[in-house]
Short mmCIF file of C-alpha atoms in Angstrom, two decimals:
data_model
loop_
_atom_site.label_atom_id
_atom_site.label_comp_id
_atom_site.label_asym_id
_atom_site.label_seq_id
_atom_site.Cartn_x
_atom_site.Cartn_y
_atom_site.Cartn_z
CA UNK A 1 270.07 -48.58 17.37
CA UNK A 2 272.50 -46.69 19.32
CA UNK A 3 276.42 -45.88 19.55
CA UNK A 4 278.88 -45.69 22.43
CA UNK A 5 281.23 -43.04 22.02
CA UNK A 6 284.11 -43.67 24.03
CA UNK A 7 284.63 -47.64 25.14
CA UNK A 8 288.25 -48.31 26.22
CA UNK A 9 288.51 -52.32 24.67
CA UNK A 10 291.15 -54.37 25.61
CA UNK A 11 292.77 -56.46 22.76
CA UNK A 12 291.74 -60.06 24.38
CA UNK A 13 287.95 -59.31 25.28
CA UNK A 14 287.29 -57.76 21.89
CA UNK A 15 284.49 -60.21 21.37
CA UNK A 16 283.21 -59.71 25.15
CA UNK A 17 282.54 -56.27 24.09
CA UNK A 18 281.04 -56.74 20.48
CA UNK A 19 278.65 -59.57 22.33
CA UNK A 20 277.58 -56.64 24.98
CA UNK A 21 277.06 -54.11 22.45
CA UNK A 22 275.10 -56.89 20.68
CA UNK A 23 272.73 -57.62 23.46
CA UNK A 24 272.07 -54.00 24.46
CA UNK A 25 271.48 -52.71 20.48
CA UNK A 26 274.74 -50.75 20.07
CA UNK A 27 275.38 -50.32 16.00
CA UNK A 28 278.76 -48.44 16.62
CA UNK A 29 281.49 -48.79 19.41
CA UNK A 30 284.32 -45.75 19.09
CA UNK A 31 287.80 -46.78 21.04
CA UNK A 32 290.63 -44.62 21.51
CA UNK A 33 292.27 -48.18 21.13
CA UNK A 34 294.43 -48.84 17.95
CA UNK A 35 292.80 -52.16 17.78
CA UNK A 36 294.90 -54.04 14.53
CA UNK A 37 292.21 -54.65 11.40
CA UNK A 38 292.75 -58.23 11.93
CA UNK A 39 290.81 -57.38 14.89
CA UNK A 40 288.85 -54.65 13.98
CA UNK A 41 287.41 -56.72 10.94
CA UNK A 42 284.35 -56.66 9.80
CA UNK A 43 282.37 -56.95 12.52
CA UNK A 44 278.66 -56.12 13.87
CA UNK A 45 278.94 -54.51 15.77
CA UNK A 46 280.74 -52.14 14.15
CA UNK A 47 284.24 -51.03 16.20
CA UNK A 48 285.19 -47.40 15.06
CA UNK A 49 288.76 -45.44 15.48
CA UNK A 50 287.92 -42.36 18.11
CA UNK A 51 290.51 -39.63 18.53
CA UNK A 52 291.21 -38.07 22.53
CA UNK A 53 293.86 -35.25 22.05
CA UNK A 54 295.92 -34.88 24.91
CA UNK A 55 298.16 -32.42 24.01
CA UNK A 56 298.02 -29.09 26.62
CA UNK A 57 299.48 -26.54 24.43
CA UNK A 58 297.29 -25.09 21.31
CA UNK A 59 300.48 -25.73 19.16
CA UNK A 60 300.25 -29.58 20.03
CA UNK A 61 296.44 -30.10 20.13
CA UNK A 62 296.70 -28.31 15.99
CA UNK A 63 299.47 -31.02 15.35
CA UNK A 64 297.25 -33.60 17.16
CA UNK A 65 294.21 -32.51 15.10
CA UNK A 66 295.74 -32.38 11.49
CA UNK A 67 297.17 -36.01 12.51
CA UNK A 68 294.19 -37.76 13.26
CA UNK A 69 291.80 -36.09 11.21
CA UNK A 70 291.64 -38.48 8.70
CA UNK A 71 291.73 -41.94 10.50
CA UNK A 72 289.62 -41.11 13.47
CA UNK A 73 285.51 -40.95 13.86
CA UNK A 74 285.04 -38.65 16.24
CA UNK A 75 287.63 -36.45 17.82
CA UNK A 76 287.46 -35.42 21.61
CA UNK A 77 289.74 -32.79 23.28
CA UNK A 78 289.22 -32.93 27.06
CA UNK A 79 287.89 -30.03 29.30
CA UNK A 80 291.62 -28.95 30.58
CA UNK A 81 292.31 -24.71 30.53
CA UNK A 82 290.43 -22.14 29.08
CA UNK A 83 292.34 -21.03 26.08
CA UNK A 84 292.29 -24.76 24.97
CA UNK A 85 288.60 -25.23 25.62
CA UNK A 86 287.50 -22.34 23.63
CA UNK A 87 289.34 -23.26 20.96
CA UNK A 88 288.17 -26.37 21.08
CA UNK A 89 284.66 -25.43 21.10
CA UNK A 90 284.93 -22.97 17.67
CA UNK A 91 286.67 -25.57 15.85
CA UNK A 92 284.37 -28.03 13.39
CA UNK A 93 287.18 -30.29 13.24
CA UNK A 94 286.20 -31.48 17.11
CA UNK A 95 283.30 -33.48 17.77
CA UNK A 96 283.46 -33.63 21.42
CA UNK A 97 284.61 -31.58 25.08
CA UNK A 98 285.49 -34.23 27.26
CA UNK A 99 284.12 -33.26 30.95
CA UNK A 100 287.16 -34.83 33.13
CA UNK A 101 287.26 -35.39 36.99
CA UNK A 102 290.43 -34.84 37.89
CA UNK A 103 291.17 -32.79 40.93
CA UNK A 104 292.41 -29.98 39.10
CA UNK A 105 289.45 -30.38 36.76
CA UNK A 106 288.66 -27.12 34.78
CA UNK A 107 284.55 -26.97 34.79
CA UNK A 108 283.05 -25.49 31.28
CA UNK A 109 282.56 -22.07 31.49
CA UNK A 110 279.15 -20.39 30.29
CA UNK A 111 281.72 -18.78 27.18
CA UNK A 112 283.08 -22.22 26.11
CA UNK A 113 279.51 -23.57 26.12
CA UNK A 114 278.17 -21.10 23.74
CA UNK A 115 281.06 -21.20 20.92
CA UNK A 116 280.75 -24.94 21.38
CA UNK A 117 276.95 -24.28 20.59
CA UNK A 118 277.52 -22.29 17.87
CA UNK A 119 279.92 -24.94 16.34
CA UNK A 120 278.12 -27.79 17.49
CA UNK A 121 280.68 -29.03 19.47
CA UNK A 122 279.13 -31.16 22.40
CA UNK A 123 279.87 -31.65 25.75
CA UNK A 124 280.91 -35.35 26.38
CA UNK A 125 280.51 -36.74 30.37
CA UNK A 126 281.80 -40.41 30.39
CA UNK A 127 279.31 -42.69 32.78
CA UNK A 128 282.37 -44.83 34.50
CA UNK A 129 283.63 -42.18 36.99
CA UNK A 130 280.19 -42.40 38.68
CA UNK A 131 279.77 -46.18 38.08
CA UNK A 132 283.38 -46.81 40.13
CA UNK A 133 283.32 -44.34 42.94
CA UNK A 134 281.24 -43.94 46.24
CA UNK A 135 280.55 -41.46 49.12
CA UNK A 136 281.85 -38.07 49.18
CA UNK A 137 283.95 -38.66 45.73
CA UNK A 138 281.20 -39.88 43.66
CA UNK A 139 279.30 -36.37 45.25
CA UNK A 140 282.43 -34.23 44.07
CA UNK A 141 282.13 -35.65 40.14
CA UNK A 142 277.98 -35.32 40.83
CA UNK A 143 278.53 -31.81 41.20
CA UNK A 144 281.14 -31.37 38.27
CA UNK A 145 278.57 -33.05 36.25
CA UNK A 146 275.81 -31.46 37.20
CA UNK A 147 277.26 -27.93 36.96
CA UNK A 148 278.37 -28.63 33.77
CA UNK A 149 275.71 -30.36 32.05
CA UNK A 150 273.23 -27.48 34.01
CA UNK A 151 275.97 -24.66 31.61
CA UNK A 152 275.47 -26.56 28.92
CA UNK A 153 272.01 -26.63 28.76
CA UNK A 154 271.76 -22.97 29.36
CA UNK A 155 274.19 -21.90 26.54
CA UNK A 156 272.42 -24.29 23.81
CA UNK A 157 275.11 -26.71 23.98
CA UNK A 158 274.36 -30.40 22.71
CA UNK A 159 275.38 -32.52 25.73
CA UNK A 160 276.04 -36.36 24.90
CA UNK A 161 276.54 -39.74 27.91
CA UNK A 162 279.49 -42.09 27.10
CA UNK A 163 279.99 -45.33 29.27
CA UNK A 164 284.15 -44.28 29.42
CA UNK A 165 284.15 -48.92 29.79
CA UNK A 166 287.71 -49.75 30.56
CA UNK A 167 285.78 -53.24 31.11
CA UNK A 168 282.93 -54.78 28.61
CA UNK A 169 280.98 -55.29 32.07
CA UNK A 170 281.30 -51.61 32.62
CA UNK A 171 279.36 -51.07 29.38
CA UNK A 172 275.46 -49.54 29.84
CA UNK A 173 272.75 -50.44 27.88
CA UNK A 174 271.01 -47.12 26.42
CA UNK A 175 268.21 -47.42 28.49
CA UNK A 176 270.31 -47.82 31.44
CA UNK A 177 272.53 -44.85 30.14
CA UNK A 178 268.71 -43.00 30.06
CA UNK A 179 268.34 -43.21 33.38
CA UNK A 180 271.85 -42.51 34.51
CA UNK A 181 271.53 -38.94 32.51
CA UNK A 182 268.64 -38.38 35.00
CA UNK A 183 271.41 -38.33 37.73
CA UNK A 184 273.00 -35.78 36.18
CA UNK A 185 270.03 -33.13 35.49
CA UNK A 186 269.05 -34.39 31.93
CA UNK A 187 265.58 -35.87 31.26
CA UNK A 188 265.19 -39.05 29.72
CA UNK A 189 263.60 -37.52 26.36
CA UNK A 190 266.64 -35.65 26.02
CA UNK A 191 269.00 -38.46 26.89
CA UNK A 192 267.11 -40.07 23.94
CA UNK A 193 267.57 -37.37 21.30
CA UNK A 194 271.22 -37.34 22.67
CA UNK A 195 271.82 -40.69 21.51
CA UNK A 196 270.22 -40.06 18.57
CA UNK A 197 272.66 -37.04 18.25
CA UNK A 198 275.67 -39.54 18.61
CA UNK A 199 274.88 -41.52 16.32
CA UNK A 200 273.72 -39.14 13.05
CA UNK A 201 277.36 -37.76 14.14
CA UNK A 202 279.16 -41.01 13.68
CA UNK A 203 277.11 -41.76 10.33
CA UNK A 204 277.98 -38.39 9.13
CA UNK A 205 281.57 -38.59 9.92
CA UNK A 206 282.20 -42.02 8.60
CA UNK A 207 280.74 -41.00 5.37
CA UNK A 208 282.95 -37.75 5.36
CA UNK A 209 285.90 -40.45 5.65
CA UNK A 210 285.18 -42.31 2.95
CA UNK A 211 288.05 -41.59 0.36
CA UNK A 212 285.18 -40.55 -2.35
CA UNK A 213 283.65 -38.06 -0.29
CA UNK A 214 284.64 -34.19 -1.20
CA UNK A 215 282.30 -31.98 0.81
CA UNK A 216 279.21 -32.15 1.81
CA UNK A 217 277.09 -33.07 -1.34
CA UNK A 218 279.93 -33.75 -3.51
CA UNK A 219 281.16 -37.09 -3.81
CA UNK A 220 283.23 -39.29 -6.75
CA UNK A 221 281.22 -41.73 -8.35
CA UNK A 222 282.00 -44.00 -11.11
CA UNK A 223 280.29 -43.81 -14.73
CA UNK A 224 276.98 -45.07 -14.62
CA UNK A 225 277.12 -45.51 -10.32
CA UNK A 226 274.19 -43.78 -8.82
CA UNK A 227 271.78 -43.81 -11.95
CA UNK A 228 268.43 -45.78 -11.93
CA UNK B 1 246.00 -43.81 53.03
CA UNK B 2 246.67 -43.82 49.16
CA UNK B 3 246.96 -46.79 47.28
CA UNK B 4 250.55 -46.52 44.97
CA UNK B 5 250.70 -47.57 41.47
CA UNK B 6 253.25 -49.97 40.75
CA UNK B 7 255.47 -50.49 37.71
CA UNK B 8 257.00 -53.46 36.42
CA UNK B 9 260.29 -53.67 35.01
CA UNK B 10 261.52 -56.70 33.19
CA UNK B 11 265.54 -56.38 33.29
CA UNK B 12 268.60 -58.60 32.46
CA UNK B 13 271.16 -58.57 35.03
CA UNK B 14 274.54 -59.45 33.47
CA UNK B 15 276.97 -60.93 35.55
CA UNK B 16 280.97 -61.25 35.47
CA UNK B 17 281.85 -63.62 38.46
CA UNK B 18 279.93 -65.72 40.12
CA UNK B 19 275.94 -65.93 40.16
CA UNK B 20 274.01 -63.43 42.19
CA UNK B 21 271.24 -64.56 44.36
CA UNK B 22 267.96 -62.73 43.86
CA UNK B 23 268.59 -61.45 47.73
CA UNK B 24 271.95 -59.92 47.03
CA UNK B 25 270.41 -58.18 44.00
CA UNK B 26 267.39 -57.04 46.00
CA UNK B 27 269.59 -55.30 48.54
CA UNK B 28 272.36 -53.95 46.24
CA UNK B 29 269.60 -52.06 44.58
CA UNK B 30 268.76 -50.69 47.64
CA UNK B 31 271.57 -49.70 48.70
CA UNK B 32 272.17 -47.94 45.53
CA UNK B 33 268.84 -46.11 45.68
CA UNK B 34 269.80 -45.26 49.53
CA UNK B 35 273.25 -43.58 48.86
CA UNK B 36 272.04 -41.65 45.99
CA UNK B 37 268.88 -41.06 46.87
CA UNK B 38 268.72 -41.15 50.61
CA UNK B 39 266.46 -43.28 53.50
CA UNK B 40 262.80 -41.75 52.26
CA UNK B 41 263.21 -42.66 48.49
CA UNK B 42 264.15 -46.33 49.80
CA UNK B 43 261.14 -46.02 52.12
CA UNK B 44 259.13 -45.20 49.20
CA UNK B 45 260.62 -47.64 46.88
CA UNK B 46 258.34 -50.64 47.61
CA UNK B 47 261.07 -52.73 45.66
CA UNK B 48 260.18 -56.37 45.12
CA UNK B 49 261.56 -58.83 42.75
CA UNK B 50 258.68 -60.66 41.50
CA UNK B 51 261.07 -63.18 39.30
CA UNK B 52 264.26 -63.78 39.16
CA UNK B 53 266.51 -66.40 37.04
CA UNK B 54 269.72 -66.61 38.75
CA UNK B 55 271.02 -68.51 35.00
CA UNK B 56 269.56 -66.12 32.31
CA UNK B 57 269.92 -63.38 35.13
CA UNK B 58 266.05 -61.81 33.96
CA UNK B 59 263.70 -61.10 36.03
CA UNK B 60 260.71 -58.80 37.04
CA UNK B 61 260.90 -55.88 39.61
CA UNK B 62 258.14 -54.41 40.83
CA UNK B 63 258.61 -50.71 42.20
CA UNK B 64 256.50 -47.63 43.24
CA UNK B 65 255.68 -46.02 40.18
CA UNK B 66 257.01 -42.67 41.74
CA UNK B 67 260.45 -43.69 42.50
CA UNK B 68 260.29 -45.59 39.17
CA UNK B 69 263.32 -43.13 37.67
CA UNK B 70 265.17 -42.81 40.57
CA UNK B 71 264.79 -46.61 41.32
CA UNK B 72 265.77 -47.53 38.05
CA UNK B 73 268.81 -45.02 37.86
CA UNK B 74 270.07 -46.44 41.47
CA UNK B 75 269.82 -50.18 39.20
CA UNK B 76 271.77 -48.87 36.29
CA UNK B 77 274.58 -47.40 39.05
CA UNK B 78 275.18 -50.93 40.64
CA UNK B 79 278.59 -52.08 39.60
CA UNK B 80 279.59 -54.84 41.94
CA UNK B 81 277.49 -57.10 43.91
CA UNK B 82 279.49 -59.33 46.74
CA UNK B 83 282.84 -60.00 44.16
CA UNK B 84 280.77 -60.10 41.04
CA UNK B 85 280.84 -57.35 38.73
CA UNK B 86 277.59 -56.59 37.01
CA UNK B 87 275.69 -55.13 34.44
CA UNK B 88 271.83 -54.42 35.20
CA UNK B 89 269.70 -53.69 31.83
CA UNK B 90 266.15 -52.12 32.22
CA UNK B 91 264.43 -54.05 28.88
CA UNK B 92 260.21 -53.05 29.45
CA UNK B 93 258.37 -51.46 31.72
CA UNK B 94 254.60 -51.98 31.92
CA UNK B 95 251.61 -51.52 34.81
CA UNK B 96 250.45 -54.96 35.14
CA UNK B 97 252.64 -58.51 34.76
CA UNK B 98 249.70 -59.26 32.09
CA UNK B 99 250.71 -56.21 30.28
CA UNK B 100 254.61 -57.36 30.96
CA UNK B 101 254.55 -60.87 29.49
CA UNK B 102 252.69 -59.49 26.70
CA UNK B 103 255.06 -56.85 25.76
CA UNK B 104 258.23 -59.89 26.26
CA UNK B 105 256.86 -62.36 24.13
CA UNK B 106 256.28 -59.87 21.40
CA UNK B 107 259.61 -57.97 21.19
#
């Protein structure tokens, strides 16, 4: 079983998407989408609430953070200045440094990597940019990549693949995903553990929002719940 | 000259649009594996689709076992083929079709 961490699903195709999760062993599907619960549902696949801050001040992205906290999975802050990337990477509210390819794109810097290791913040590169482009653009957000996920290895820093799907057909399979990382300088083991990183992140944060859940360890239960 | 040890991968292509011949599969995966790998890893490739069901969209590729990654990375990187948009899913990959079927039928 596996998650995908950042799927962008479009209202209509909801079903498209659960069916391709289905069929490549996805247990988890995180959207930035606020899909309605009459949507949402219970499904299985399971569609999770995913956070991507786009504030670009500090003061905004601390707003953004204490906002969404408590109704979203994971919670990304793209790569975008340094002052916001490092504090991004200390803070164990954020799950995730989004690696973007814009043309002003801000690579991650050897200092940002290591807080983000020491936090266990990881580095997030989305699949799609790669998927969609060609010739000497798809070479420009190869080398972003590359560089980054090269720093990232270097300064400890967990790096995890995303399929960034605006489209279900844009979705990867795992294995596919595997192979992809190889593109970018990670070997397929470690593509594997990623994944496995991913998802003991989105167990562990689901669990943290459950209303019953204090801290780690300490939990409300209900007289006579939990005995055998 | 050496003899090369081939790999078979058995793969589901999905497909949004119309159906894609096994040709037009064939050579988009080439011409994946040639613009991110270059002319010598094609060269190397020795890609052949052994089966291919245009309706389920699985099949069998056969590849050199050294450009197996690369080869297989090139697949996972084809997006569109002709107008159809597509989806190509590495499932098993074994040494011999024997081996292949095998490992199918049981997962």
């Amino acid at each position: 079983m596996s998650v995908d961490l950042n799927v962008l699903i479009q209202n209509e195709y909801v079903d498209e998407y659960l069916l391709m999760a289905e069929r490549f062993g996805v247990e988890y599907i995180l959207t930035t989408e606020r899909l309605s619960q009459e949507v949402r549902g219970e499904r299985n696949p399971t569609i999770l609430p995913r956070a991507t801050l786009t504030g670009r001040t500090l003061s905004a992205l601390r707003t953004q953070v204490n906002q969404t906290r408590r109704n979203s999975v994971i919670i990304a802050v793209p790569l975008r200045g340094v002052s916001v990337a490092n504090w991004a990477a200390e803070d164990s509210r954020i799950d995730l440094l989004t690696l973007t390819v814009n043309e002003k794109v801000q690579g991650l810097k050897s200092t940002t990597a290591r807080l983000a290791a020491g936090a266990d913040v990881a580095l997030e590169i989305p699949i799609r940019p790669i998927l969609v482009s060609s010739g000497f653009e798809r070479s420009r957000i190869l080398k972003i990549y590359r560089e980054a996920t090269s720093i990232a290895l270097d300064a400890g820093m967990q790096v995890v693949l995303s399929s960034g799907a605006r489209s279900y057909i844009e979705m990867r399979s795992p294995r596919a995903m595997e192979f992809v990382g190889t593109v970018i300088g990670l070997d397929r083991r470690y593509s594997r553990e990623a994944m496995a990183w991913a998802l003991e992140r989105v167990k562990r944060n689901v669990k943290r929002l459950d209303e019953r859940f204090v801290a780690p360890g300490i939990e409300v239960i209900e007289p006579g719940e939990g005995r055998t | 000259m050496k003899q090369y040890r081939r790999r078979y991968v058995y793969f589901e292509l999905v497909v949004q649009g119309k159906p894609v011949t096994d040709q037009q599969l064939v050579n988009a995966i080439r011409k994946s594996l040639m613009k991110l790998y270059g002319e010598v890893a094609v060269a190397d490739s020795r890609i052949f689709l052994q089966r291919y069901d245009e309706v389920s969209g699985t099949g069998v590729l056969q590849v050199n076992e050294r450009v197996l990654e690369r080869a297989l990375a090139a697949s996972a990187l084809v997006y569109e083929i002709d107008s159809s948009r597509v989806s190509f899913v590495p499932k098993k990959t074994s040494g011999t079709i024997r081996a292949l079927t095998r490992k199918t039928v049981t997962s």
